[in-house]
């Protein structure tokens, strides 16, 4: 028994350490002819480590559930790939264009790799994997902050931190700007939605919540704060409605998700109609987006006949031929519209919104549906001003939270369906006992 406990602790330590390294090495990459980032390598290590443990001692129901949900979450990647292959076939493009486009989807920020990493944490730890992953994020982020504090002093850091908060990022000091770790901030924003929607009266929970708030506010992404507030407002409203009628809440959620899709189609129409230029004329600073959007006007048309250019096209144009001072358009929706075309863009939107809300909320799992809707809304809002959908770590966090909320129940139902009973390994033993 003691040996089993030691092995369990060793397993916990190993997976958390690998996860910490995945969140810590944000910019480093390995050059093997193609550039593959360290975080992608560590995500694959998490996935393959879980596969090895499955082969050694398989938990079929848990493994099947984790893999199936990771694949469903990753359907937008399949959409971008299939649509792009169709576009390249129709346009008979050069092989180099195809290779470049597929590399951007599968080598740099492979959605499936990070969804499988999320599935690995759930396969190994069950719902506790949500919290072990948060500990890994906080460990990496706090280590980065400690490095900054050691260089500049705690008093100086806290002074700039307080100024940052009280001015709502209107004044940003030279020290605190180093703590603006974009990708981890957006990851923690997703966790804050999850934690504030499902609060606990527990000391460990409160410590994790405090540290998450501190790290998130140190980066202080204003769009992230706005997204959290809006997502929670809708979440609490849907939760209130669900108390009286769950079917009404579910139908309303699907309707709202469809509305979101329509709004995102309209968003492209507004950009094509020079809405941002009108904002500039009205005295609203769009941070140079008018110049960027005008520069990419030649690459798309807002009409059903626009086929698209294939994934990776716009990024390549910005980095190779265009002198606009940015490496990305800082608008994931415009980028996907230019790349995937009118109909490909709509299919991609549906796969990312309606499909996920429906799938993770199926069989009456209203709470999981609400959480998925909130996290989807959060992702959409932060992606209107940043290229957030290209952040693979955020992809993994969203996958973990969407998959994780009802994971243990799904495993039990899968096992009953397959074998007619729930095994001791999958019996509900307070799988969230970390808190």
Tab-separated table of C-alpha atoms in Angstrom:
chain	number	residue	atom	x	y	z
A	1	UNK	CA	0.000	0.000	0.000
A	2	UNK	CA	2.835	2.383	0.899
A	3	UNK	CA	4.523	1.601	-2.412
A	4	UNK	CA	1.306	2.441	-4.289
A	5	UNK	CA	1.153	5.808	-2.513
A	6	UNK	CA	4.765	6.538	-3.453
A	7	UNK	CA	4.073	5.671	-7.116
A	8	UNK	CA	0.945	7.839	-7.092
A	9	UNK	CA	2.900	10.806	-5.700
A	10	UNK	CA	5.685	10.239	-8.230
A	11	UNK	CA	3.086	10.254	-11.010
A	12	UNK	CA	1.576	13.493	-9.705
A	13	UNK	CA	5.013	15.095	-9.468
A	14	UNK	CA	5.992	14.001	-12.998
A	15	UNK	CA	2.855	15.288	-14.717
A	16	UNK	CA	2.823	18.581	-12.818
A	17	UNK	CA	6.513	19.221	-13.594
A	18	UNK	CA	5.988	18.546	-17.306
A	19	UNK	CA	2.940	20.854	-17.250
A	20	UNK	CA	4.959	23.584	-15.494
A	21	UNK	CA	7.600	23.416	-18.220
A	22	UNK	CA	4.872	23.587	-20.876
A	23	UNK	CA	3.629	26.860	-19.362
A	24	UNK	CA	7.084	28.259	-18.600
A	25	UNK	CA	8.860	27.927	-21.981
A	26	UNK	CA	6.679	30.331	-23.957
A	27	UNK	CA	9.087	31.500	-26.673
A	28	UNK	CA	11.690	28.762	-26.996
A	29	UNK	CA	11.568	26.380	-29.945
A	30	UNK	CA	13.420	23.414	-31.378
A	31	UNK	CA	14.719	23.689	-34.938
A	32	UNK	CA	14.313	20.363	-36.737
A	33	UNK	CA	13.957	21.847	-40.188
A	34	UNK	CA	10.616	23.102	-38.936
A	35	UNK	CA	10.302	25.145	-35.759
A	36	UNK	CA	8.388	23.261	-33.072
A	37	UNK	CA	7.883	25.109	-29.811
A	38	UNK	CA	8.916	23.664	-26.466
A	39	UNK	CA	5.353	24.032	-25.168
A	40	UNK	CA	4.119	21.871	-28.050
A	41	UNK	CA	6.777	19.270	-27.242
A	42	UNK	CA	5.756	19.202	-23.570
A	43	UNK	CA	2.079	18.922	-24.555
A	44	UNK	CA	2.965	15.865	-26.642
A	45	UNK	CA	4.998	14.459	-23.738
A	46	UNK	CA	1.925	14.754	-21.494
A	47	UNK	CA	-0.237	13.012	-24.082
A	48	UNK	CA	2.224	10.198	-24.839
A	49	UNK	CA	2.958	9.659	-21.121
A	50	UNK	CA	-0.740	9.105	-20.510
A	51	UNK	CA	-0.885	6.734	-23.511
A	52	UNK	CA	2.004	4.701	-22.073
A	53	UNK	CA	0.264	4.437	-18.700
A	54	UNK	CA	-2.922	3.408	-20.515
A	55	UNK	CA	-1.037	0.634	-22.329
A	56	UNK	CA	0.533	-0.497	-19.032
A	57	UNK	CA	-2.690	-0.479	-17.028
A	58	UNK	CA	-5.663	0.491	-19.207
A	59	UNK	CA	-8.758	2.211	-17.877
A	60	UNK	CA	-10.786	1.806	-21.044
A	61	UNK	CA	-13.793	3.944	-20.113
A	62	UNK	CA	-11.652	6.822	-18.880
A	63	UNK	CA	-9.271	6.639	-21.828
A	64	UNK	CA	-12.083	6.472	-24.371
A	65	UNK	CA	-13.901	9.414	-22.763
A	66	UNK	CA	-10.761	11.587	-22.639
A	67	UNK	CA	-9.800	10.821	-26.248
A	68	UNK	CA	-13.311	11.239	-27.659
A	69	UNK	CA	-13.866	14.591	-25.947
A	70	UNK	CA	-10.438	15.879	-27.018
A	71	UNK	CA	-11.242	14.968	-30.628
A	72	UNK	CA	-14.666	16.655	-30.494
A	73	UNK	CA	-13.092	19.783	-29.002
A	74	UNK	CA	-10.558	19.773	-31.863
A	75	UNK	CA	-13.102	19.609	-34.710
A	76	UNK	CA	-12.375	23.271	-35.659
A	77	UNK	CA	-8.871	22.102	-36.603
A	78	UNK	CA	-10.397	19.458	-38.878
A	79	UNK	CA	-12.650	22.132	-40.412
A	80	UNK	CA	-9.748	24.488	-41.196
A	81	UNK	CA	-7.748	21.589	-42.659
A	82	UNK	CA	-10.518	20.168	-44.880
A	83	UNK	CA	-11.697	23.593	-46.073
A	84	UNK	CA	-8.124	24.660	-46.836
A	85	UNK	CA	-7.407	21.445	-48.755
A	86	UNK	CA	-10.527	22.090	-50.841
A	87	UNK	CA	-9.432	25.694	-51.524
A	88	UNK	CA	-5.913	24.609	-52.486
A	89	UNK	CA	-7.308	21.888	-54.774
A	90	UNK	CA	-9.653	24.293	-56.540
A	91	UNK	CA	-6.969	26.947	-56.906
A	92	UNK	CA	-4.264	24.376	-57.807
A	93	UNK	CA	-1.691	26.074	-55.570
A	94	UNK	CA	1.963	25.175	-55.234
A	95	UNK	CA	2.958	22.364	-52.831
A	96	UNK	CA	4.975	24.879	-50.824
A	97	UNK	CA	1.813	26.851	-50.035
A	98	UNK	CA	0.093	23.698	-48.771
A	99	UNK	CA	3.111	22.732	-46.667
A	100	UNK	CA	3.314	26.217	-45.179
A	101	UNK	CA	-0.392	26.274	-44.332
A	102	UNK	CA	-0.457	22.838	-42.741
A	103	UNK	CA	2.703	23.646	-40.782
A	104	UNK	CA	1.014	26.658	-39.199
A	105	UNK	CA	-1.879	24.471	-38.041
A	106	UNK	CA	-0.087	21.290	-37.011
A	107	UNK	CA	3.462	22.263	-36.043
A	108	UNK	CA	3.154	25.617	-34.294
A	109	UNK	CA	-0.227	25.517	-32.547
A	110	UNK	CA	-1.832	22.125	-33.046
A	111	UNK	CA	-5.222	22.294	-31.316
A	112	UNK	CA	-5.427	18.496	-31.073
A	113	UNK	CA	-2.043	18.206	-29.323
A	114	UNK	CA	-3.099	20.557	-26.533
A	115	UNK	CA	-6.575	19.020	-26.276
A	116	UNK	CA	-4.895	15.620	-25.883
A	117	UNK	CA	-2.620	17.103	-23.203
A	118	UNK	CA	-5.776	18.269	-21.401
A	119	UNK	CA	-7.233	14.797	-21.863
A	120	UNK	CA	-4.041	13.320	-20.403
A	121	UNK	CA	-4.452	15.349	-17.198
A	122	UNK	CA	-8.057	14.179	-16.923
A	123	UNK	CA	-7.184	10.551	-17.710
A	124	UNK	CA	-4.504	10.440	-15.023
A	125	UNK	CA	-6.185	12.503	-12.301
A	126	UNK	CA	-9.883	12.722	-13.162
A	127	UNK	CA	-11.456	16.052	-12.311
A	128	UNK	CA	-8.502	16.839	-10.027
A	129	UNK	CA	-6.530	17.377	-13.233
A	130	UNK	CA	-8.231	20.772	-13.512
A	131	UNK	CA	-6.556	21.916	-10.303
A	132	UNK	CA	-3.189	20.278	-10.930
A	133	UNK	CA	-3.080	22.143	-14.233
A	134	UNK	CA	-3.877	25.439	-12.482
A	135	UNK	CA	-1.067	24.786	-9.999
A	136	UNK	CA	1.285	24.265	-12.964
A	137	UNK	CA	0.222	27.579	-14.560
A	138	UNK	CA	0.634	29.478	-11.293
A	139	UNK	CA	4.011	27.881	-10.589
A	140	UNK	CA	5.339	28.955	-13.994
A	141	UNK	CA	3.818	32.443	-13.771
A	142	UNK	CA	4.941	33.126	-10.190
A	143	UNK	CA	8.468	32.004	-11.023
A	144	UNK	CA	8.512	34.571	-13.850
A	145	UNK	CA	7.203	37.279	-11.507
A	146	UNK	CA	9.763	36.403	-8.813
A	147	UNK	CA	12.521	36.824	-11.404
A	148	UNK	CA	11.219	40.332	-12.169
A	149	UNK	CA	10.872	41.198	-8.468
A	150	UNK	CA	14.433	40.031	-7.706
A	151	UNK	CA	15.759	42.275	-10.480
A	152	UNK	CA	13.823	45.401	-9.498
A	153	UNK	CA	12.780	45.011	-5.861
A	154	UNK	CA	9.413	44.102	-4.293
A	155	UNK	CA	8.563	47.704	-3.287
A	156	UNK	CA	9.049	48.993	-6.822
A	157	UNK	CA	7.002	46.135	-8.247
A	158	UNK	CA	4.097	46.629	-5.829
A	159	UNK	CA	4.116	50.394	-6.403
A	160	UNK	CA	3.730	49.937	-10.143
A	161	UNK	CA	1.221	47.123	-9.582
A	162	UNK	CA	-1.015	49.404	-7.480
A	163	UNK	CA	-0.719	52.194	-10.049
A	164	UNK	CA	-1.648	49.748	-12.802
A	165	UNK	CA	-4.804	48.665	-10.939
A	166	UNK	CA	-5.936	52.118	-9.785
A	167	UNK	CA	-5.534	53.636	-13.281
A	168	UNK	CA	-7.117	50.611	-14.996
A	169	UNK	CA	-3.871	50.157	-16.958
A	170	UNK	CA	-3.889	53.827	-17.933
A	171	UNK	CA	-0.381	54.122	-16.472
A	172	UNK	CA	1.982	51.186	-17.007
A	173	UNK	CA	5.455	51.282	-15.475
A	174	UNK	CA	8.618	49.850	-17.003
A	175	UNK	CA	8.757	47.100	-14.373
A	176	UNK	CA	5.140	45.919	-14.357
A	177	UNK	CA	5.034	45.812	-18.160
A	178	UNK	CA	7.447	42.864	-17.938
A	179	UNK	CA	4.737	40.960	-16.032
A	180	UNK	CA	2.331	41.259	-18.968
A	181	UNK	CA	2.595	37.612	-19.937
A	182	UNK	CA	-0.245	37.566	-22.448
A	183	UNK	CA	-0.827	33.857	-22.927
A	184	UNK	CA	-0.769	32.917	-19.239
A	185	UNK	CA	-2.998	35.891	-18.407
A	186	UNK	CA	-5.676	34.660	-20.797
A	187	UNK	CA	-5.316	31.122	-19.400
A	188	UNK	CA	-5.877	32.442	-15.879
A	189	UNK	CA	-8.825	34.519	-17.089
A	190	UNK	CA	-10.545	31.294	-18.156
A	191	UNK	CA	-9.831	29.774	-14.745
A	192	UNK	CA	-11.239	32.852	-12.990
A	193	UNK	CA	-14.517	32.368	-14.855
A	194	UNK	CA	-14.607	28.730	-13.771
A	195	UNK	CA	-13.738	29.519	-10.147
A	196	UNK	CA	-16.062	32.497	-9.756
A	197	UNK	CA	-18.927	30.550	-11.305
A	198	UNK	CA	-18.300	27.591	-8.979
A	199	UNK	CA	-16.848	29.111	-5.778
A	200	UNK	CA	-15.784	26.917	-2.840
A	201	UNK	CA	-15.485	27.612	0.868
A	202	UNK	CA	-12.097	25.976	1.065
A	203	UNK	CA	-8.698	27.361	2.066
A	204	UNK	CA	-6.844	25.743	-0.858
A	205	UNK	CA	-9.443	27.102	-3.286
A	206	UNK	CA	-9.137	30.601	-1.813
A	207	UNK	CA	-5.327	30.490	-2.063
A	208	UNK	CA	-5.513	29.389	-5.714
A	209	UNK	CA	-8.105	32.098	-6.410
A	210	UNK	CA	-5.957	34.801	-4.781
A	211	UNK	CA	-2.816	33.748	-6.677
A	212	UNK	CA	-4.765	33.553	-9.944
A	213	UNK	CA	-6.127	37.067	-9.414
A	214	UNK	CA	-2.686	38.433	-8.534
A	215	UNK	CA	-1.010	36.929	-11.620
A	216	UNK	CA	-3.896	37.925	-13.884
A	217	UNK	CA	-3.975	41.513	-12.597
A	218	UNK	CA	-0.192	41.770	-12.905
A	219	UNK	CA	-0.674	41.283	-16.654
A	220	UNK	CA	-3.892	43.352	-16.587
A	221	UNK	CA	-5.494	42.598	-19.917
A	222	UNK	CA	-8.425	45.003	-20.101
A	223	UNK	CA	-10.168	42.991	-22.790
A	224	UNK	CA	-9.760	39.952	-20.536
A	225	UNK	CA	-11.471	41.704	-17.632
A	226	UNK	CA	-14.331	42.819	-19.870
A	227	UNK	CA	-14.681	39.285	-21.233
A	228	UNK	CA	-14.766	37.754	-17.736
A	229	UNK	CA	-17.481	40.165	-16.573
A	230	UNK	CA	-19.665	39.576	-19.643
A	231	UNK	CA	-19.193	35.786	-19.549
A	232	UNK	CA	-20.077	35.591	-15.847
A	233	UNK	CA	-23.116	37.862	-16.322
A	234	UNK	CA	-24.516	35.490	-18.950
A	235	UNK	CA	-23.490	32.479	-16.868
A	236	UNK	CA	-25.290	33.665	-13.734
A	237	UNK	CA	-28.368	34.575	-15.783
A	238	UNK	CA	-28.504	31.117	-17.376
A	239	UNK	CA	-27.879	29.485	-13.996
A	240	UNK	CA	-30.800	31.440	-12.525
A	241	UNK	CA	-33.103	30.366	-15.374
A	242	UNK	CA	-31.926	26.737	-15.072
A	243	UNK	CA	-33.087	26.628	-11.442
A	244	UNK	CA	-36.665	26.987	-12.637
A	245	UNK	CA	-36.530	25.233	-16.009
A	246	UNK	CA	-33.441	23.472	-17.346
A	247	UNK	CA	-34.921	22.878	-20.808
A	248	UNK	CA	-35.598	26.598	-21.204
A	249	UNK	CA	-32.024	27.391	-20.138
A	250	UNK	CA	-30.629	24.844	-22.623
A	251	UNK	CA	-32.709	26.156	-25.515
A	252	UNK	CA	-31.838	29.753	-24.657
A	253	UNK	CA	-28.153	28.830	-24.602
A	254	UNK	CA	-28.251	27.291	-28.063
A	255	UNK	CA	-30.204	30.315	-29.325
A	256	UNK	CA	-27.621	32.685	-27.822
A	257	UNK	CA	-24.814	30.673	-29.400
A	258	UNK	CA	-26.468	30.952	-32.814
A	259	UNK	CA	-26.822	34.711	-32.234
A	260	UNK	CA	-23.087	34.855	-31.465
A	261	UNK	CA	-22.360	33.153	-34.799
A	262	UNK	CA	-24.566	35.674	-36.644
A	263	UNK	CA	-22.881	38.578	-34.840
A	264	UNK	CA	-19.439	37.288	-35.829
A	265	UNK	CA	-20.537	37.113	-39.455
A	266	UNK	CA	-21.836	40.682	-39.107
A	267	UNK	CA	-18.532	41.681	-37.490
A	268	UNK	CA	-16.700	40.862	-40.738
A	269	UNK	CA	-19.318	42.827	-42.669
A	270	UNK	CA	-18.642	45.850	-40.443
A	271	UNK	CA	-14.885	45.587	-40.998
A	272	UNK	CA	-15.401	45.271	-44.760
A	273	UNK	CA	-17.695	48.313	-44.574
A	274	UNK	CA	-14.949	50.436	-42.977
A	275	UNK	CA	-16.609	50.605	-39.543
A	276	UNK	CA	-13.225	51.000	-37.837
A	277	UNK	CA	-12.401	53.950	-40.063
A	278	UNK	CA	-15.630	55.591	-38.912
A	279	UNK	CA	-14.590	54.955	-35.300
A	280	UNK	CA	-11.285	56.724	-35.944
A	281	UNK	CA	-13.111	59.686	-37.472
A	282	UNK	CA	-15.322	59.772	-34.368
A	283	UNK	CA	-12.191	60.177	-32.232
A	284	UNK	CA	-11.917	56.575	-31.009
A	285	UNK	CA	-8.383	55.189	-31.066
A	286	UNK	CA	-8.329	51.758	-32.758
A	287	UNK	CA	-4.592	51.241	-32.134
A	288	UNK	CA	-3.649	51.192	-35.807
A	289	UNK	CA	-6.250	48.609	-36.820
A	290	UNK	CA	-7.617	50.848	-39.588
A	291	UNK	CA	-4.259	50.774	-41.384
A	292	UNK	CA	-3.951	47.007	-40.942
A	293	UNK	CA	-7.504	46.282	-42.123
A	294	UNK	CA	-7.095	48.597	-45.124
A	295	UNK	CA	-3.888	46.784	-46.033
A	296	UNK	CA	-5.629	43.371	-46.157
A	297	UNK	CA	-8.745	44.590	-48.013
A	298	UNK	CA	-7.349	43.303	-51.292
A	299	UNK	CA	-7.329	39.706	-50.040
A	300	UNK	CA	-11.050	39.200	-49.408
A	301	UNK	CA	-14.597	40.166	-50.318
A	302	UNK	CA	-17.601	39.917	-48.027
A	303	UNK	CA	-19.946	37.863	-50.163
A	304	UNK	CA	-21.002	34.181	-50.469
A	305	UNK	CA	-18.850	33.786	-53.579
A	306	UNK	CA	-15.592	34.424	-51.706
A	307	UNK	CA	-13.833	31.034	-51.587
A	308	UNK	CA	-10.900	31.934	-49.335
A	309	UNK	CA	-7.135	31.516	-49.609
A	310	UNK	CA	-6.324	28.590	-47.323
A	311	UNK	CA	-5.101	28.554	-43.726
A	312	UNK	CA	-1.878	30.444	-43.079
A	313	UNK	CA	-2.274	32.707	-46.121
A	314	UNK	CA	-2.805	36.028	-44.346
A	315	UNK	CA	-0.045	35.456	-41.788
A	316	UNK	CA	2.379	34.685	-44.610
A	317	UNK	CA	1.391	37.836	-46.504
A	318	UNK	CA	1.837	40.028	-43.427
A	319	UNK	CA	5.234	38.572	-42.612
A	320	UNK	CA	6.637	38.414	-46.137
A	321	UNK	CA	5.225	41.030	-48.499
A	322	UNK	CA	3.413	43.691	-46.470
A	323	UNK	CA	5.008	46.539	-44.565
A	324	UNK	CA	2.371	47.265	-41.907
A	325	UNK	CA	4.533	46.839	-38.810
A	326	UNK	CA	2.764	43.746	-37.417
A	327	UNK	CA	3.224	40.002	-37.838
A	328	UNK	CA	-0.503	39.215	-37.440
A	329	UNK	CA	-3.774	40.985	-38.108
A	330	UNK	CA	-4.675	40.890	-34.373
A	331	UNK	CA	-8.175	39.770	-35.260
A	332	UNK	CA	-8.699	36.008	-35.365
A	333	UNK	CA	-12.080	36.304	-37.040
A	334	UNK	CA	-10.899	38.441	-39.933
A	335	UNK	CA	-7.898	36.162	-40.333
A	336	UNK	CA	-10.069	33.032	-40.523
A	337	UNK	CA	-12.475	34.739	-42.925
A	338	UNK	CA	-9.619	35.688	-45.273
A	339	UNK	CA	-8.145	32.193	-45.004
A	340	UNK	CA	-11.305	30.040	-45.080
A	341	UNK	CA	-13.691	32.099	-47.167
A	342	UNK	CA	-17.352	32.931	-46.551
A	343	UNK	CA	-18.765	29.418	-46.068
A	344	UNK	CA	-15.630	27.933	-44.509
A	345	UNK	CA	-15.673	30.721	-41.935
A	346	UNK	CA	-19.308	29.962	-41.015
A	347	UNK	CA	-18.611	26.213	-40.669
A	348	UNK	CA	-15.578	26.993	-38.514
A	349	UNK	CA	-17.659	29.296	-36.280
A	350	UNK	CA	-20.336	26.630	-35.804
A	351	UNK	CA	-17.737	23.989	-34.916
A	352	UNK	CA	-16.187	26.289	-32.342
A	353	UNK	CA	-19.441	27.481	-30.728
A	354	UNK	CA	-22.695	25.614	-31.324
A	355	UNK	CA	-21.080	22.173	-31.569
A	356	UNK	CA	-19.109	22.506	-28.328
A	357	UNK	CA	-21.998	23.935	-26.303
A	358	UNK	CA	-24.302	21.190	-27.565
A	359	UNK	CA	-21.805	18.336	-27.110
A	360	UNK	CA	-20.533	19.149	-23.631
A	361	UNK	CA	-24.057	20.008	-22.458
A	362	UNK	CA	-25.792	16.981	-23.974
A	363	UNK	CA	-27.851	14.508	-21.898
A	364	UNK	CA	-29.147	17.233	-19.622
A	365	UNK	CA	-25.734	18.464	-18.375
A	366	UNK	CA	-26.891	22.062	-18.127
A	367	UNK	CA	-24.041	23.219	-15.869
A	368	UNK	CA	-21.429	21.911	-18.309
A	369	UNK	CA	-23.283	23.615	-21.162
A	370	UNK	CA	-23.312	26.925	-19.276
A	371	UNK	CA	-19.586	26.671	-18.502
A	372	UNK	CA	-18.826	25.840	-22.142
A	373	UNK	CA	-20.930	28.783	-23.307
A	374	UNK	CA	-19.200	31.176	-20.874
A	375	UNK	CA	-15.729	30.023	-21.903
A	376	UNK	CA	-16.676	30.241	-25.587
A	377	UNK	CA	-17.971	33.776	-25.060
A	378	UNK	CA	-14.757	34.662	-23.216
A	379	UNK	CA	-12.610	33.328	-26.073
A	380	UNK	CA	-14.627	35.208	-28.666
A	381	UNK	CA	-14.439	38.538	-26.838
A	382	UNK	CA	-10.679	38.404	-26.188
A	383	UNK	CA	-10.102	37.312	-29.797
A	384	UNK	CA	-11.712	40.464	-31.207
A	385	UNK	CA	-8.614	42.497	-30.272
A	386	UNK	CA	-5.870	39.863	-29.932
A	387	UNK	CA	-4.832	36.831	-31.950
A	388	UNK	CA	-5.840	34.768	-28.914
A	389	UNK	CA	-6.958	31.707	-30.859
A	390	UNK	CA	-3.340	31.246	-31.862
A	391	UNK	CA	-2.411	30.800	-28.184
A	392	UNK	CA	-2.080	27.013	-27.865
A	393	UNK	CA	-1.884	27.046	-24.058
A	394	UNK	CA	-5.245	28.804	-23.864
A	395	UNK	CA	-6.586	26.179	-26.255
A	396	UNK	CA	-5.489	23.491	-23.785
A	397	UNK	CA	-6.950	25.280	-20.761
A	398	UNK	CA	-10.330	25.775	-22.424
A	399	UNK	CA	-10.333	22.118	-23.477
A	400	UNK	CA	-9.525	21.012	-19.927
A	401	UNK	CA	-12.266	23.147	-18.355
A	402	UNK	CA	-14.919	22.229	-20.938
A	403	UNK	CA	-14.079	18.532	-20.800
A	404	UNK	CA	-13.325	18.397	-17.097
A	405	UNK	CA	-16.505	19.685	-15.491
A	406	UNK	CA	-18.579	16.579	-16.241
A	407	UNK	CA	-15.680	14.225	-16.927
A	408	UNK	CA	-16.093	11.758	-14.064
A	409	UNK	CA	-19.830	11.398	-14.703
A	410	UNK	CA	-19.150	10.814	-18.400
A	411	UNK	CA	-16.594	8.120	-17.550
A	412	UNK	CA	-19.065	6.308	-15.317
A	413	UNK	CA	-21.808	6.440	-17.942
A	414	UNK	CA	-19.379	5.179	-20.598
A	415	UNK	CA	-18.356	2.268	-18.380
A	416	UNK	CA	-21.961	1.341	-17.617
A	417	UNK	CA	-22.753	1.439	-21.318
A	418	UNK	CA	-19.743	-0.748	-22.158
A	419	UNK	CA	-19.684	-3.211	-19.254
A	420	UNK	CA	-22.917	-2.730	-17.317
A	421	UNK	CA	-21.232	-1.565	-14.110
A	422	UNK	CA	-18.870	1.043	-12.649
A	423	UNK	CA	-15.459	-0.294	-11.612
A	424	UNK	CA	-13.782	0.647	-8.354
A	425	UNK	CA	-11.229	2.757	-10.255
A	426	UNK	CA	-13.996	4.912	-11.718
A	427	UNK	CA	-16.337	4.932	-8.768
A	428	UNK	CA	-17.010	8.421	-7.524
A	429	UNK	CA	-14.578	8.851	-4.663
A	430	UNK	CA	-14.701	12.634	-4.488
A	431	UNK	CA	-12.431	12.969	-7.508
A	432	UNK	CA	-12.273	16.694	-6.748
A	433	UNK	CA	-10.801	15.985	-3.292
A	434	UNK	CA	-7.823	18.265	-3.934
A	435	UNK	CA	-10.183	21.014	-2.744
